[in-house]
Amino acid sequence: MKKKYAVVGISGRSRAFTGRINGTYKETCEIVALLDSNHKRMEEFNRENNSTHPCYGADEFARMVKETKPDAVIISTTDATHHIYIVAALENNIDVITEKPMTTDEEKVKMILDAAAKSKARVIVTHNYRYNPVNTKIKEMLLDGDIGRPLHVDFNYYLDTFHGASYFKRWNRYEKESGSLLVTKACHHFDLVNWYLAQKPTEVFAYGALNYYGPAGDYNPEKKDGRRCSGCQKKCMYFKRHATAEGSGSYDEHLINFNNPGKNELFGSVDGYYADRCIFDADIDTWDTFVLAVKYDGGAMMSYSLNASVPYEGYRLAINGTKGRIETEAFHGGAARLPFPDPGLQNIRYIPLFDGMQIINVINKGGGHGGADPLLAKDIFNGPDKDDKTGRFANHIDGAMAVLIGAAARKSIKTGKPIRINDFL
């Protein structure tokens, strides 16, 4: 008998799951229901997939459960609404697969943790960075003690003028919807470090600013609200730089509506939401630049930064331990988005404390997010690999810890004080 899935939120992110259910895993899995606040999204999904899945409005979760009896729900709505459906599913003892971030603030985290404690169902949070082959190899090196006891992580992330700007065109630019980039984006990175260290974060101090976007942005052609990219392409350097990028660069699932103007208009005609709003609007209320210092209960520390308007996309990460150091760097976007020749496959530099540096190359079999997505999907739809010693499968506790670092950083930026994670729980 096939496992039955309800898809809650027919977004670009949901396609990472629905495409595989309808493809690789169609013999064991099936979609039995769609739920979304926008009926056109569901109708278009059925049209594209030549399907007739029953469709439900955003407030019809209970009816959907009663009529279709899903075994699991896939949640890929806007971040601030994840908790509504996670809690409702857990109360019905239905397994949850939720996009990251699991939710957006400490109050919603508490609601999910309380519901999970009372439920027979499980929560899977799709922190796919753990499944990137390079990241998995680093975790294996840490478990093997290659650098001794990890002491400090230095993580610097760079969003380019294509991807970074996209967050400020969409709902993510509002703190109430996304929890800010500290949650909607950086939770990816916080979870990765939490997993590497196998320690819990205890205290966060942060600074943040809005430097590139909003009306004061240096490249704002005119201080005027309510514009859309589709109406002023030739005036904006951000648009001009990447106007043809989607034709030759890597596909970005977050920009599916913007890269397809027809769908952007179709869906926006229902609810007024368009994914190409102006990055210089005055109502943007979140930061595009921030730095954090994080303490962990095992004695380790992390220094983290993110800039959301950089000439190239990627990151640099280093882990210092009592017996050595691990380094890696990655560049994303390919030739269309990199202002220099693509360095190629990512590798790891391992530097023992008293020996020469070793370069470690990692086999990557391809797939989204550096080869992570197909590996995560295999664990979701077939069950986790019993031989995996790294513990890549993220649950609600992991999801909570990643969100709480971002929530604590938000509070620290606003108060100018260090924030203790335990004060939230």
Tab-separated table of N, CA and C in Angstrom, residues 7 9-12 14-15 18-19 31 33-36 38-55 263 266-267:
chain	number	residue	atom	x	y	z
A	7	VAL	N	-0.058	17.790	0.573
A	7	VAL	CA	0.896	18.880	0.358
A	7	VAL	C	0.250	20.183	0.815
A	9	GLY	N	0.752	23.958	1.064
A	9	GLY	CA	1.568	25.040	0.521
A	9	GLY	C	2.138	24.647	-0.830
A	10	ILE	N	1.499	25.092	-1.899
A	10	ILE	CA	1.933	24.710	-3.253
A	10	ILE	C	2.922	25.776	-3.740
A	11	SER	N	4.106	25.707	-3.191
A	11	SER	CA	5.145	26.702	-3.444
A	11	SER	C	6.260	26.114	-4.294
A	12	GLY	N	7.222	26.956	-4.646
A	12	GLY	CA	8.390	26.458	-5.354
A	12	GLY	C	9.116	25.400	-4.556
A	14	SER	N	7.860	23.268	-2.496
A	14	SER	CA	7.128	21.994	-2.441
A	14	SER	C	7.492	21.082	-3.604
A	15	ARG	N	7.970	21.662	-4.698
A	15	ARG	CA	8.295	20.862	-5.882
A	15	ARG	C	9.448	19.899	-5.630
A	18	THR	N	7.148	17.021	-4.344
A	18	THR	CA	6.103	16.499	-5.226
A	18	THR	C	6.687	15.885	-6.494
A	19	GLY	N	7.744	16.481	-7.003
A	19	GLY	CA	8.369	15.917	-8.199
A	19	GLY	C	8.895	14.520	-7.962
A	31	ILE	N	0.312	11.421	-3.706
A	31	ILE	CA	-0.293	12.654	-3.203
A	31	ILE	C	-1.802	12.463	-3.167
A	33	ALA	N	-3.886	15.030	-1.449
A	33	ALA	CA	-4.571	16.305	-1.228
A	33	ALA	C	-3.605	17.465	-1.405
A	34	LEU	N	-4.163	18.610	-1.814
A	34	LEU	CA	-3.436	19.869	-1.893
A	34	LEU	C	-4.148	20.882	-1.013
A	35	LEU	N	-3.372	21.711	-0.316
A	35	LEU	CA	-3.958	22.757	0.521
A	35	LEU	C	-3.143	24.028	0.332
A	36	ASP	N	-3.840	25.125	0.042
A	36	ASP	CA	-3.143	26.391	-0.180
A	36	ASP	C	-4.146	27.532	-0.031
A	38	ASN	N	-4.217	29.973	-2.066
A	38	ASN	CA	-4.444	30.484	-3.420
A	38	ASN	C	-4.921	29.340	-4.318
A	39	HIS	N	-6.177	29.388	-4.724
A	39	HIS	CA	-6.738	28.262	-5.492
A	39	HIS	C	-6.075	28.116	-6.859
A	40	LYS	N	-5.562	29.204	-7.408
A	40	LYS	CA	-4.903	29.121	-8.717
A	40	LYS	C	-3.623	28.289	-8.653
A	41	ARG	N	-2.925	28.346	-7.534
A	41	ARG	CA	-1.714	27.536	-7.387
A	41	ARG	C	-2.050	26.049	-7.454
A	42	MET	N	-3.124	25.669	-6.778
A	42	MET	CA	-3.520	24.257	-6.782
A	42	MET	C	-4.032	23.832	-8.150
A	43	GLU	N	-4.814	24.684	-8.778
A	43	GLU	CA	-5.317	24.362	-10.115
A	43	GLU	C	-4.166	24.204	-11.102
A	44	GLU	N	-3.178	25.084	-11.006
A	44	GLU	CA	-2.035	25.014	-11.914
A	44	GLU	C	-1.209	23.761	-11.645
A	45	PHE	N	-1.080	23.383	-10.367
A	45	PHE	CA	-0.363	22.151	-10.030
A	45	PHE	C	-1.047	20.954	-10.678
A	46	ASN	N	-2.352	20.863	-10.531
A	46	ASN	CA	-3.089	19.746	-11.138
A	46	ASN	C	-2.972	19.764	-12.662
A	47	ARG	N	-3.019	20.950	-13.247
A	47	ARG	CA	-2.900	21.044	-14.707
A	47	ARG	C	-1.521	20.561	-15.168
A	48	GLU	N	-0.472	21.024	-14.494
A	48	GLU	CA	0.892	20.654	-14.885
A	48	GLU	C	1.147	19.160	-14.736
A	49	ASN	N	0.553	18.566	-13.714
A	49	ASN	CA	0.815	17.160	-13.412
A	49	ASN	C	-0.258	16.218	-13.947
A	50	ASN	N	-1.207	16.788	-14.701
A	50	ASN	CA	-2.293	15.978	-15.260
A	50	ASN	C	-2.972	15.161	-14.163
A	51	SER	N	-3.236	15.850	-13.037
A	51	SER	CA	-3.815	15.182	-11.865
A	51	SER	C	-5.127	15.847	-11.475
A	52	THR	N	-5.843	15.176	-10.582
A	52	THR	CA	-7.131	15.704	-10.102
A	52	THR	C	-7.183	15.661	-8.576
A	53	HIS	N	-6.071	15.994	-7.933
A	53	HIS	CA	-6.029	15.949	-6.475
A	53	HIS	C	-7.058	16.912	-5.883
A	54	PRO	N	-7.774	16.498	-4.847
A	54	PRO	CA	-8.708	17.413	-4.194
A	54	PRO	C	-7.977	18.607	-3.598
A	55	CYS	N	-8.597	19.773	-3.680
A	55	CYS	CA	-7.970	21.022	-3.246
A	55	CYS	C	-8.726	21.610	-2.055
A	263	LYS	N	3.075	33.051	-14.537
A	263	LYS	CA	2.575	32.493	-13.276
A	263	LYS	C	2.527	33.559	-12.189
A	266	LEU	N	-0.626	35.294	-12.813
A	266	LEU	CA	-1.762	34.403	-12.573
A	266	LEU	C	-2.038	34.265	-11.085
A	267	PHE	N	-1.013	33.941	-10.315
A	267	PHE	CA	-1.201	33.742	-8.883
A	267	PHE	C	-1.491	35.064	-8.172
